[in-house]
């Protein structure tokens, strides 16, 4: 069953406003295995929660849904000719992501594309299981594709020597560059290369609108990569000025993305839980504030290295 939530592209490009909906009640499904938690995401999950801890899915806005775990995001964008999934989580979370999608009334077999944020096992190790279950094609950046197809972290990744486990290799069906658009029926999701945290990292933007039975309000959705200066113990960013330069460029790019509603690969990176509880989800300037925080953390990391 394809989604009926997404509006025609012409409406998506119409007048839009900052808006959001709270956790909504998923449609129960007798086919959901494992079981989806009954407790709301904001009540069951905590900051920096476990990566495979089951979470109740909820609507972000219109045809965009959070279907990830408490600790790792996965975003379903539902369309009239199939659906697009952004990230899959750790390998053990793949069945839970599929169950969450079913619980919302969508068929996983209608997922046509699986996109990625960055090529670490906590965000893409579930690709293999979800692709096998759905037949979806995998989309990646040029730098990330060899990692997904080999299952091994890149040698120039700042976390290359931090003990990341190997992943089940997957075939990448499409390579995207900066500004490329993944189209599917009424869906158009734009890729933005944002290297730094990993060499092949991507961020994504798209429009999402209220369901047809509600007044038309649209929001610019942004799924912005982690962009955190985390590395193996023996890695010094000050020894890699090209990586620092990539970080700066990516952070500046994130600052000016079309962004009414911000989501991130780690929900806690953008304080998702707190923002839902406070009712500030969708507050203007989310990407700018996120970029400011990222820039501050990068400066702190560089200053710490310089002092050593």
PDB file of C-alpha atoms in Angstrom:
ATOM      1  CA  UNK A   1       0.000   0.000   0.000  1.00  0.00           C
ATOM      2  CA  UNK A   2       1.532   3.308  -1.073  1.00  0.00           C
ATOM      3  CA  UNK A   3       1.267   6.373   1.133  1.00  0.00           C
ATOM      4  CA  UNK A   4      -1.523   8.846   0.579  1.00  0.00           C
ATOM      5  CA  UNK A   5       0.107  11.568   2.628  1.00  0.00           C
ATOM      6  CA  UNK A   6       2.409  13.271   0.141  1.00  0.00           C
ATOM      7  CA  UNK A   7       0.968  16.104  -1.941  1.00  0.00           C
ATOM      8  CA  UNK A   8       1.687  16.818  -5.613  1.00  0.00           C
ATOM      9  CA  UNK A   9       5.016  18.525  -6.296  1.00  0.00           C
ATOM     10  CA  UNK A  10       3.301  21.720  -7.341  1.00  0.00           C
ATOM     11  CA  UNK A  11       1.848  22.067  -3.856  1.00  0.00           C
ATOM     12  CA  UNK A  12       5.190  21.196  -2.272  1.00  0.00           C
ATOM     13  CA  UNK A  13       6.669  24.219  -4.002  1.00  0.00           C
ATOM     14  CA  UNK A  14       3.888  26.490  -2.774  1.00  0.00           C
ATOM     15  CA  UNK A  15       3.806  28.741   0.226  1.00  0.00           C
ATOM     16  CA  UNK A  16       5.197  26.946   3.234  1.00  0.00           C
ATOM     17  CA  UNK A  17       5.564  27.745   6.899  1.00  0.00           C
ATOM     18  CA  UNK A  18       7.396  26.465   9.933  1.00  0.00           C
ATOM     19  CA  UNK A  19       5.168  23.739  11.362  1.00  0.00           C
ATOM     20  CA  UNK A  20       5.307  20.389  13.055  1.00  0.00           C
ATOM     21  CA  UNK A  21       3.104  17.734  14.523  1.00  0.00           C
ATOM     22  CA  UNK A  22       3.661  15.871  17.752  1.00  0.00           C
ATOM     23  CA  UNK A  23       3.901  12.119  18.198  1.00  0.00           C
ATOM     24  CA  UNK A  24       0.946  10.550  16.412  1.00  0.00           C
ATOM     25  CA  UNK A  25      -0.638   7.185  17.051  1.00  0.00           C
ATOM     26  CA  UNK A  26       0.707   4.621  14.571  1.00  0.00           C
ATOM     27  CA  UNK A  27      -1.743   2.328  12.841  1.00  0.00           C
ATOM     28  CA  UNK A  28      -1.340  -1.112  14.472  1.00  0.00           C
ATOM     29  CA  UNK A  29      -0.357  -4.035  12.273  1.00  0.00           C
ATOM     30  CA  UNK A  30      -0.663  -7.718  13.016  1.00  0.00           C
ATOM     31  CA  UNK A  31       2.439  -8.286  10.895  1.00  0.00           C
ATOM     32  CA  UNK A  32       4.794  -6.191  13.030  1.00  0.00           C
ATOM     33  CA  UNK A  33       7.645  -8.317  14.369  1.00  0.00           C
ATOM     34  CA  UNK A  34       9.351  -7.465  16.612  1.00  0.00           C
ATOM     35  CA  UNK A  35       6.797  -5.524  18.633  1.00  0.00           C
ATOM     36  CA  UNK A  36       6.805  -1.751  18.460  1.00  0.00           C
ATOM     37  CA  UNK A  37       6.856  -0.052  21.892  1.00  0.00           C
ATOM     38  CA  UNK A  38       3.617   1.515  23.077  1.00  0.00           C
ATOM     39  CA  UNK A  39       5.309   4.341  24.958  1.00  0.00           C
ATOM     40  CA  UNK A  40       5.917   7.541  23.012  1.00  0.00           C
ATOM     41  CA  UNK A  41       9.426   8.204  21.688  1.00  0.00           C
ATOM     42  CA  UNK A  42       9.926  11.248  23.905  1.00  0.00           C
ATOM     43  CA  UNK A  43       8.884   9.281  27.011  1.00  0.00           C
ATOM     44  CA  UNK A  44      10.738   6.024  26.339  1.00  0.00           C
ATOM     45  CA  UNK A  45      14.020   7.380  24.958  1.00  0.00           C
ATOM     46  CA  UNK A  46      16.798   9.338  26.614  1.00  0.00           C
ATOM     47  CA  UNK A  47      19.770  11.370  25.448  1.00  0.00           C
ATOM     48  CA  UNK A  48      22.489   9.273  23.827  1.00  0.00           C
ATOM     49  CA  UNK A  49      20.379   6.144  24.224  1.00  0.00           C
ATOM     50  CA  UNK A  50      21.321   2.652  23.018  1.00  0.00           C
ATOM     51  CA  UNK A  51      21.663   2.332  19.266  1.00  0.00           C
ATOM     52  CA  UNK A  52      19.415  -0.730  19.015  1.00  0.00           C
ATOM     53  CA  UNK A  53      16.831   0.219  21.662  1.00  0.00           C
ATOM     54  CA  UNK A  54      13.340  -0.027  20.077  1.00  0.00           C
ATOM     55  CA  UNK A  55      11.435   3.217  19.743  1.00  0.00           C
ATOM     56  CA  UNK A  56       7.879   4.040  18.777  1.00  0.00           C
ATOM     57  CA  UNK A  57       7.756   5.683  15.322  1.00  0.00           C
ATOM     58  CA  UNK A  58       6.151   9.073  14.884  1.00  0.00           C
ATOM     59  CA  UNK A  59       5.338  11.660  12.253  1.00  0.00           C
ATOM     60  CA  UNK A  60       7.920  14.405  11.801  1.00  0.00           C
ATOM     61  CA  UNK A  61       5.821  16.351   9.312  1.00  0.00           C
ATOM     62  CA  UNK A  62       3.359  15.295   6.626  1.00  0.00           C
ATOM     63  CA  UNK A  63       4.780  12.325   4.750  1.00  0.00           C
ATOM     64  CA  UNK A  64       8.044  12.214   6.754  1.00  0.00           C
ATOM     65  CA  UNK A  65       8.268   9.758   9.639  1.00  0.00           C
ATOM     66  CA  UNK A  66      10.847   8.846  12.269  1.00  0.00           C
ATOM     67  CA  UNK A  67      11.245   5.041  12.169  1.00  0.00           C
ATOM     68  CA  UNK A  68      14.627   4.656  13.867  1.00  0.00           C
ATOM     69  CA  UNK A  69      15.648   3.521  17.330  1.00  0.00           C
ATOM     70  CA  UNK A  70      16.092   5.591  20.471  1.00  0.00           C
ATOM     71  CA  UNK A  71      19.752   6.215  19.684  1.00  0.00           C
ATOM     72  CA  UNK A  72      20.001   6.196  15.881  1.00  0.00           C
ATOM     73  CA  UNK A  73      17.744   7.893  13.339  1.00  0.00           C
ATOM     74  CA  UNK A  74      16.056   6.378  10.313  1.00  0.00           C
ATOM     75  CA  UNK A  75      13.645   8.554   8.331  1.00  0.00           C
ATOM     76  CA  UNK A  76      10.900   7.274   6.042  1.00  0.00           C
ATOM     77  CA  UNK A  77       9.664   9.645   3.338  1.00  0.00           C
ATOM     78  CA  UNK A  78       6.462   8.162   1.909  1.00  0.00           C
ATOM     79  CA  UNK A  79       5.354   8.802  -1.651  1.00  0.00           C
ATOM     80  CA  UNK A  80       2.633   7.930  -4.119  1.00  0.00           C
ATOM     81  CA  UNK A  81       4.914   5.656  -6.171  1.00  0.00           C
ATOM     82  CA  UNK A  82       6.949   4.177  -3.332  1.00  0.00           C
ATOM     83  CA  UNK A  83       9.010   5.300  -0.366  1.00  0.00           C
ATOM     84  CA  UNK A  84      12.547   6.454   0.433  1.00  0.00           C
ATOM     85  CA  UNK A  85      14.420   5.492   3.616  1.00  0.00           C
ATOM     86  CA  UNK A  86      17.244   7.607   4.984  1.00  0.00           C
ATOM     87  CA  UNK A  87      19.700   5.489   7.008  1.00  0.00           C
ATOM     88  CA  UNK A  88      19.094   2.048   8.479  1.00  0.00           C
ATOM     89  CA  UNK A  89      20.963   1.979  11.808  1.00  0.00           C
ATOM     90  CA  UNK A  90      23.070  -0.831  13.206  1.00  0.00           C
ATOM     91  CA  UNK A  91      22.607  -4.328  11.802  1.00  0.00           C
ATOM     92  CA  UNK A  92      20.591  -5.479  14.828  1.00  0.00           C
ATOM     93  CA  UNK A  93      18.139  -2.577  14.399  1.00  0.00           C
ATOM     94  CA  UNK A  94      17.045  -3.477  10.861  1.00  0.00           C
ATOM     95  CA  UNK A  95      14.124  -5.731  11.955  1.00  0.00           C
ATOM     96  CA  UNK A  96      12.907  -3.019  14.324  1.00  0.00           C
ATOM     97  CA  UNK A  97      13.010  -0.382  11.577  1.00  0.00           C
ATOM     98  CA  UNK A  98      10.975  -2.669   9.316  1.00  0.00           C
ATOM     99  CA  UNK A  99       8.483  -3.344  12.125  1.00  0.00           C
ATOM    100  CA  UNK A 100       8.099   0.385  12.761  1.00  0.00           C
ATOM    101  CA  UNK A 101       7.388   0.995   9.090  1.00  0.00           C
ATOM    102  CA  UNK A 102       4.715  -1.716   9.084  1.00  0.00           C
ATOM    103  CA  UNK A 103       3.150  -0.351  12.257  1.00  0.00           C
ATOM    104  CA  UNK A 104       2.524   2.942  10.471  1.00  0.00           C
ATOM    105  CA  UNK A 105       0.544   1.143   7.783  1.00  0.00           C
ATOM    106  CA  UNK A 106       3.269   1.141   5.112  1.00  0.00           C
ATOM    107  CA  UNK A 107       4.644  -1.922   3.364  1.00  0.00           C
ATOM    108  CA  UNK A 108       8.449  -2.216   3.520  1.00  0.00           C
ATOM    109  CA  UNK A 109       8.343  -3.765   0.047  1.00  0.00           C
ATOM    110  CA  UNK A 110       7.294  -0.328  -1.233  1.00  0.00           C
ATOM    111  CA  UNK A 111      10.661   1.174  -0.226  1.00  0.00           C
ATOM    112  CA  UNK A 112      12.484   1.902  -3.476  1.00  0.00           C
ATOM    113  CA  UNK A 113      15.658   3.659  -2.304  1.00  0.00           C
ATOM    114  CA  UNK A 114      17.837   3.576   0.819  1.00  0.00           C
ATOM    115  CA  UNK A 115      19.910   6.720   1.313  1.00  0.00           C
ATOM    116  CA  UNK A 116      22.753   7.334   3.783  1.00  0.00           C
ATOM    117  CA  UNK A 117      24.142  10.056   6.016  1.00  0.00           C
ATOM    118  CA  UNK A 118      27.677   8.782   6.621  1.00  0.00           C
ATOM    119  CA  UNK A 119      29.387   5.466   6.096  1.00  0.00           C
ATOM    120  CA  UNK A 120      29.766   4.193   9.680  1.00  0.00           C
ATOM    121  CA  UNK A 121      28.264   0.944  10.925  1.00  0.00           C
ATOM    122  CA  UNK A 122      25.899   2.641  13.358  1.00  0.00           C
ATOM    123  CA  UNK A 123      24.035   4.267  10.448  1.00  0.00           C
ATOM    124  CA  UNK A 124      24.392   1.940   7.457  1.00  0.00           C
ATOM    125  CA  UNK A 125      25.070  -1.580   8.779  1.00  0.00           C
ATOM    126  CA  UNK A 126      21.338  -2.246   8.559  1.00  0.00           C
ATOM    127  CA  UNK A 127      21.327  -1.535   4.817  1.00  0.00           C
ATOM    128  CA  UNK A 128      21.971  -5.179   3.904  1.00  0.00           C
ATOM    129  CA  UNK A 129      19.057  -6.556   5.910  1.00  0.00           C
ATOM    130  CA  UNK A 130      16.605  -3.894   4.799  1.00  0.00           C
ATOM    131  CA  UNK A 131      17.668  -4.139   1.146  1.00  0.00           C
ATOM    132  CA  UNK A 132      17.234  -7.904   1.259  1.00  0.00           C
ATOM    133  CA  UNK A 133      13.772  -7.576   2.813  1.00  0.00           C
ATOM    134  CA  UNK A 134      12.557  -4.855   0.460  1.00  0.00           C
ATOM    135  CA  UNK A 135      14.516  -5.061  -2.777  1.00  0.00           C
ATOM    136  CA  UNK A 136      15.334  -1.354  -2.421  1.00  0.00           C
ATOM    137  CA  UNK A 137      18.281   0.161  -4.293  1.00  0.00           C
ATOM    138  CA  UNK A 138      21.086   1.739  -2.308  1.00  0.00           C
ATOM    139  CA  UNK A 139      22.258   5.292  -2.981  1.00  0.00           C
ATOM    140  CA  UNK A 140      25.604   6.633  -1.744  1.00  0.00           C
ATOM    141  CA  UNK A 141      28.252   9.261  -2.376  1.00  0.00           C
ATOM    142  CA  UNK A 142      31.322   8.421  -4.443  1.00  0.00           C
ATOM    143  CA  UNK A 143      33.574   8.312  -1.391  1.00  0.00           C
ATOM    144  CA  UNK A 144      31.143   6.219   0.670  1.00  0.00           C
ATOM    145  CA  UNK A 145      30.336   3.650  -2.007  1.00  0.00           C
ATOM    146  CA  UNK A 146      33.569   1.602  -1.579  1.00  0.00           C
ATOM    147  CA  UNK A 147      32.907   1.385   2.165  1.00  0.00           C
ATOM    148  CA  UNK A 148      29.379   0.065   1.672  1.00  0.00           C
ATOM    149  CA  UNK A 149      30.504  -2.374  -1.008  1.00  0.00           C
ATOM    150  CA  UNK A 150      33.458  -3.705   0.995  1.00  0.00           C
ATOM    151  CA  UNK A 151      31.951  -3.429   4.468  1.00  0.00           C
ATOM    152  CA  UNK A 152      35.197  -1.913   5.762  1.00  0.00           C
ATOM    153  CA  UNK A 153      35.831   1.596   7.045  1.00  0.00           C
ATOM    154  CA  UNK A 154      37.982   3.780   4.754  1.00  0.00           C
ATOM    155  CA  UNK A 155      41.672   4.090   5.595  1.00  0.00           C
ATOM    156  CA  UNK A 156      41.477   7.910   5.582  1.00  0.00           C
ATOM    157  CA  UNK A 157      38.477   8.014   7.900  1.00  0.00           C
ATOM    158  CA  UNK A 158      39.356   9.764  11.197  1.00  0.00           C
ATOM    159  CA  UNK A 159      37.899   6.726  13.006  1.00  0.00           C
ATOM    160  CA  UNK A 160      39.721   4.140  10.866  1.00  0.00           C
ATOM    161  CA  UNK A 161      41.707   2.810  13.832  1.00  0.00           C
ATOM    162  CA  UNK A 162      38.930   2.955  16.422  1.00  0.00           C
ATOM    163  CA  UNK A 163      37.739  -0.641  16.112  1.00  0.00           C
ATOM    164  CA  UNK A 164      34.679  -0.264  13.898  1.00  0.00           C
ATOM    165  CA  UNK A 165      33.262  -3.711  13.071  1.00  0.00           C
ATOM    166  CA  UNK A 166      32.977  -4.837   9.476  1.00  0.00           C
ATOM    167  CA  UNK A 167      29.557  -4.593   7.836  1.00  0.00           C
ATOM    168  CA  UNK A 168      27.776  -6.920   5.430  1.00  0.00           C
ATOM    169  CA  UNK A 169      28.732  -5.581   1.970  1.00  0.00           C
ATOM    170  CA  UNK A 170      25.944  -4.200  -0.202  1.00  0.00           C
ATOM    171  CA  UNK A 171      25.728  -3.201  -3.847  1.00  0.00           C
ATOM    172  CA  UNK A 172      25.456   0.541  -4.453  1.00  0.00           C
ATOM    173  CA  UNK A 173      23.073   1.160  -7.342  1.00  0.00           C
ATOM    174  CA  UNK A 174      23.518   4.907  -7.674  1.00  0.00           C
ATOM    175  CA  UNK A 175      26.240   7.437  -6.893  1.00  0.00           C
ATOM    176  CA  UNK A 176      25.117  10.979  -6.060  1.00  0.00           C
ATOM    177  CA  UNK A 177      27.113  14.201  -6.092  1.00  0.00           C
ATOM    178  CA  UNK A 178      26.428  17.547  -4.489  1.00  0.00           C
ATOM    179  CA  UNK A 179      23.063  18.894  -5.651  1.00  0.00           C
ATOM    180  CA  UNK A 180      21.856  15.655  -7.218  1.00  0.00           C
ATOM    181  CA  UNK A 181      18.177  14.874  -6.708  1.00  0.00           C
ATOM    182  CA  UNK A 182      16.697  11.466  -5.964  1.00  0.00           C
ATOM    183  CA  UNK A 183      13.256  11.467  -7.583  1.00  0.00           C
ATOM    184  CA  UNK A 184      10.455   8.982  -7.015  1.00  0.00           C
ATOM    185  CA  UNK A 185       6.939   9.887  -8.084  1.00  0.00           C
ATOM    186  CA  UNK A 186       6.032  13.002  -6.114  1.00  0.00           C
ATOM    187  CA  UNK A 187       9.228  12.838  -4.012  1.00  0.00           C
ATOM    188  CA  UNK A 188      12.353  14.897  -4.652  1.00  0.00           C
ATOM    189  CA  UNK A 189      15.191  14.636  -2.129  1.00  0.00           C
ATOM    190  CA  UNK A 190      18.360  16.671  -2.710  1.00  0.00           C
ATOM    191  CA  UNK A 191      21.835  15.449  -1.775  1.00  0.00           C
ATOM    192  CA  UNK A 192      24.417  17.760  -0.185  1.00  0.00           C
ATOM    193  CA  UNK A 193      27.985  16.526   0.225  1.00  0.00           C
ATOM    194  CA  UNK A 194      29.098  17.331   3.782  1.00  0.00           C
ATOM    195  CA  UNK A 195      32.440  15.559   4.380  1.00  0.00           C
ATOM    196  CA  UNK A 196      34.248  15.924   7.690  1.00  0.00           C
ATOM    197  CA  UNK A 197      33.029  13.331  10.145  1.00  0.00           C
ATOM    198  CA  UNK A 198      33.651  10.866   7.311  1.00  0.00           C
ATOM    199  CA  UNK A 199      35.000  11.458   3.791  1.00  0.00           C
ATOM    200  CA  UNK A 200      31.742  10.409   2.122  1.00  0.00           C
ATOM    201  CA  UNK A 201      29.134  12.039   4.346  1.00  0.00           C
ATOM    202  CA  UNK A 202      25.897  13.388   2.896  1.00  0.00           C
ATOM    203  CA  UNK A 203      23.066  15.595   4.112  1.00  0.00           C
ATOM    204  CA  UNK A 204      19.611  15.707   2.533  1.00  0.00           C
ATOM    205  CA  UNK A 205      16.770  18.219   2.096  1.00  0.00           C
ATOM    206  CA  UNK A 206      13.177  17.921   0.856  1.00  0.00           C
ATOM    207  CA  UNK A 207       9.707  19.394   1.214  1.00  0.00           C
ATOM    208  CA  UNK A 208       7.089  17.780   3.416  1.00  0.00           C
ATOM    209  CA  UNK A 209       3.478  18.932   3.719  1.00  0.00           C
ATOM    210  CA  UNK A 210       0.465  18.243   5.904  1.00  0.00           C
ATOM    211  CA  UNK A 211      -1.880  15.426   4.830  1.00  0.00           C
ATOM    212  CA  UNK A 212      -4.524  16.228   2.174  1.00  0.00           C
ATOM    213  CA  UNK A 213      -7.319  16.343   4.763  1.00  0.00           C
ATOM    214  CA  UNK A 214      -5.631  19.203   6.627  1.00  0.00           C
ATOM    215  CA  UNK A 215      -4.923  22.849   5.686  1.00  0.00           C
ATOM    216  CA  UNK A 216      -1.868  22.884   3.379  1.00  0.00           C
ATOM    217  CA  UNK A 217       1.233  23.741   5.400  1.00  0.00           C
ATOM    218  CA  UNK A 218       4.658  22.760   4.147  1.00  0.00           C
ATOM    219  CA  UNK A 219       8.064  22.571   5.789  1.00  0.00           C
ATOM    220  CA  UNK A 220      11.577  22.293   4.440  1.00  0.00           C
ATOM    221  CA  UNK A 221      13.029  19.144   5.969  1.00  0.00           C
ATOM    222  CA  UNK A 222      16.772  18.787   6.552  1.00  0.00           C
ATOM    223  CA  UNK A 223      18.600  15.606   7.527  1.00  0.00           C
ATOM    224  CA  UNK A 224      22.042  16.987   8.339  1.00  0.00           C
ATOM    225  CA  UNK A 225      25.029  14.762   8.988  1.00  0.00           C
ATOM    226  CA  UNK A 226      26.772  14.510  12.350  1.00  0.00           C
ATOM    227  CA  UNK A 227      29.757  16.731  11.416  1.00  0.00           C
ATOM    228  CA  UNK A 228      31.395  16.047  14.762  1.00  0.00           C
ATOM    229  CA  UNK A 229      35.188  15.922  15.146  1.00  0.00           C
ATOM    230  CA  UNK A 230      35.306  12.420  16.623  1.00  0.00           C
ATOM    231  CA  UNK A 231      38.302  10.247  15.832  1.00  0.00           C
ATOM    232  CA  UNK A 232      40.534   7.376  16.836  1.00  0.00           C
ATOM    233  CA  UNK A 233      42.821   8.145  19.772  1.00  0.00           C
ATOM    234  CA  UNK A 234      45.894   8.492  17.564  1.00  0.00           C
ATOM    235  CA  UNK A 235      44.300  10.857  15.032  1.00  0.00           C
ATOM    236  CA  UNK A 236      45.081  14.573  15.189  1.00  0.00           C
ATOM    237  CA  UNK A 237      42.986  16.909  13.079  1.00  0.00           C
ATOM    238  CA  UNK A 238      45.756  19.489  13.174  1.00  0.00           C
ATOM    239  CA  UNK A 239      47.848  17.039  11.120  1.00  0.00           C
ATOM    240  CA  UNK A 240      45.137  16.920   8.443  1.00  0.00           C
ATOM    241  CA  UNK A 241      44.357  20.470   7.328  1.00  0.00           C
ATOM    242  CA  UNK A 242      42.384  19.175   4.319  1.00  0.00           C
ATOM    243  CA  UNK A 243      39.967  17.424   6.677  1.00  0.00           C
ATOM    244  CA  UNK A 244      39.613  20.545   8.811  1.00  0.00           C
ATOM    245  CA  UNK A 245      38.949  22.558   5.661  1.00  0.00           C
ATOM    246  CA  UNK A 246      36.262  20.075   4.611  1.00  0.00           C
ATOM    247  CA  UNK A 247      34.691  20.373   8.060  1.00  0.00           C
ATOM    248  CA  UNK A 248      34.544  24.174   7.811  1.00  0.00           C
ATOM    249  CA  UNK A 249      33.014  24.070   4.349  1.00  0.00           C
ATOM    250  CA  UNK A 250      30.432  21.458   5.350  1.00  0.00           C
ATOM    251  CA  UNK A 251      29.431  23.314   8.507  1.00  0.00           C
ATOM    252  CA  UNK A 252      28.943  26.508   6.511  1.00  0.00           C
ATOM    253  CA  UNK A 253      26.887  24.576   3.971  1.00  0.00           C
ATOM    254  CA  UNK A 254      24.706  23.147   6.752  1.00  0.00           C
ATOM    255  CA  UNK A 255      24.173  26.629   8.141  1.00  0.00           C
ATOM    256  CA  UNK A 256      22.429  27.802   4.967  1.00  0.00           C
ATOM    257  CA  UNK A 257      20.484  24.701   3.984  1.00  0.00           C
ATOM    258  CA  UNK A 258      16.707  25.087   3.454  1.00  0.00           C
ATOM    259  CA  UNK A 259      15.747  24.015   6.943  1.00  0.00           C
ATOM    260  CA  UNK A 260      12.491  24.433   8.842  1.00  0.00           C
ATOM    261  CA  UNK A 261      12.719  21.077  10.608  1.00  0.00           C
ATOM    262  CA  UNK A 262      16.124  19.608  11.443  1.00  0.00           C
ATOM    263  CA  UNK A 263      16.857  15.929  11.994  1.00  0.00           C
ATOM    264  CA  UNK A 264      20.256  14.333  12.507  1.00  0.00           C
ATOM    265  CA  UNK A 265      21.694  10.772  12.385  1.00  0.00           C
ATOM    266  CA  UNK A 266      22.041  10.792  16.186  1.00  0.00           C
ATOM    267  CA  UNK A 267      18.842  12.337  17.597  1.00  0.00           C
ATOM    268  CA  UNK A 268      20.776  13.748  20.534  1.00  0.00           C
ATOM    269  CA  UNK A 269      23.149  15.670  18.253  1.00  0.00           C
ATOM    270  CA  UNK A 270      20.333  18.099  17.527  1.00  0.00           C
ATOM    271  CA  UNK A 271      18.573  17.739  20.905  1.00  0.00           C
ATOM    272  CA  UNK A 272      15.575  16.113  19.242  1.00  0.00           C
ATOM    273  CA  UNK A 273      14.062  14.742  22.453  1.00  0.00           C
ATOM    274  CA  UNK A 274      14.336  18.019  24.361  1.00  0.00           C
ATOM    275  CA  UNK A 275      12.926  20.010  21.449  1.00  0.00           C
ATOM    276  CA  UNK A 276       9.879  17.729  21.228  1.00  0.00           C
ATOM    277  CA  UNK A 277       9.285  17.952  24.971  1.00  0.00           C
ATOM    278  CA  UNK A 278       9.637  21.736  24.988  1.00  0.00           C
ATOM    279  CA  UNK A 279       7.472  22.222  21.911  1.00  0.00           C
ATOM    280  CA  UNK A 280      10.289  24.019  20.058  1.00  0.00           C
ATOM    281  CA  UNK A 281      10.658  21.460  17.259  1.00  0.00           C
ATOM    282  CA  UNK A 282      10.570  23.454  14.032  1.00  0.00           C
ATOM    283  CA  UNK A 283      11.695  26.709  15.664  1.00  0.00           C
ATOM    284  CA  UNK A 284      13.243  29.019  13.036  1.00  0.00           C
ATOM    285  CA  UNK A 285      17.016  28.906  12.722  1.00  0.00           C
ATOM    286  CA  UNK A 286      17.537  25.237  13.642  1.00  0.00           C
ATOM    287  CA  UNK A 287      20.279  24.596  11.086  1.00  0.00           C
ATOM    288  CA  UNK A 288      22.042  27.840  11.955  1.00  0.00           C
ATOM    289  CA  UNK A 289      22.122  26.952  15.648  1.00  0.00           C
ATOM    290  CA  UNK A 290      23.288  23.428  14.827  1.00  0.00           C
ATOM    291  CA  UNK A 291      26.107  24.827  12.672  1.00  0.00           C
ATOM    292  CA  UNK A 292      27.146  27.254  15.412  1.00  0.00           C
ATOM    293  CA  UNK A 293      27.400  24.387  17.904  1.00  0.00           C
ATOM    294  CA  UNK A 294      29.376  22.258  15.455  1.00  0.00           C
ATOM    295  CA  UNK A 295      31.808  25.067  14.736  1.00  0.00           C
ATOM    296  CA  UNK A 296      32.341  25.643  18.441  1.00  0.00           C
ATOM    297  CA  UNK A 297      33.075  21.958  19.058  1.00  0.00           C
ATOM    298  CA  UNK A 298      35.529  21.828  16.174  1.00  0.00           C
ATOM    299  CA  UNK A 299      37.353  24.897  17.484  1.00  0.00           C
ATOM    300  CA  UNK A 300      37.533  23.312  20.935  1.00  0.00           C
ATOM    301  CA  UNK A 301      38.974  20.101  19.509  1.00  0.00           C
ATOM    302  CA  UNK A 302      41.627  21.973  17.536  1.00  0.00           C
ATOM    303  CA  UNK A 303      42.539  24.117  20.543  1.00  0.00           C
ATOM    304  CA  UNK A 304      42.899  21.000  22.701  1.00  0.00           C
ATOM    305  CA  UNK A 305      45.222  19.408  20.173  1.00  0.00           C
ATOM    306  CA  UNK A 306      47.294  22.585  19.877  1.00  0.00           C
ATOM    307  CA  UNK A 307      47.742  22.680  23.644  1.00  0.00           C
ATOM    308  CA  UNK A 308      49.095  19.121  23.816  1.00  0.00           C
TER     309      UNK A 308
END
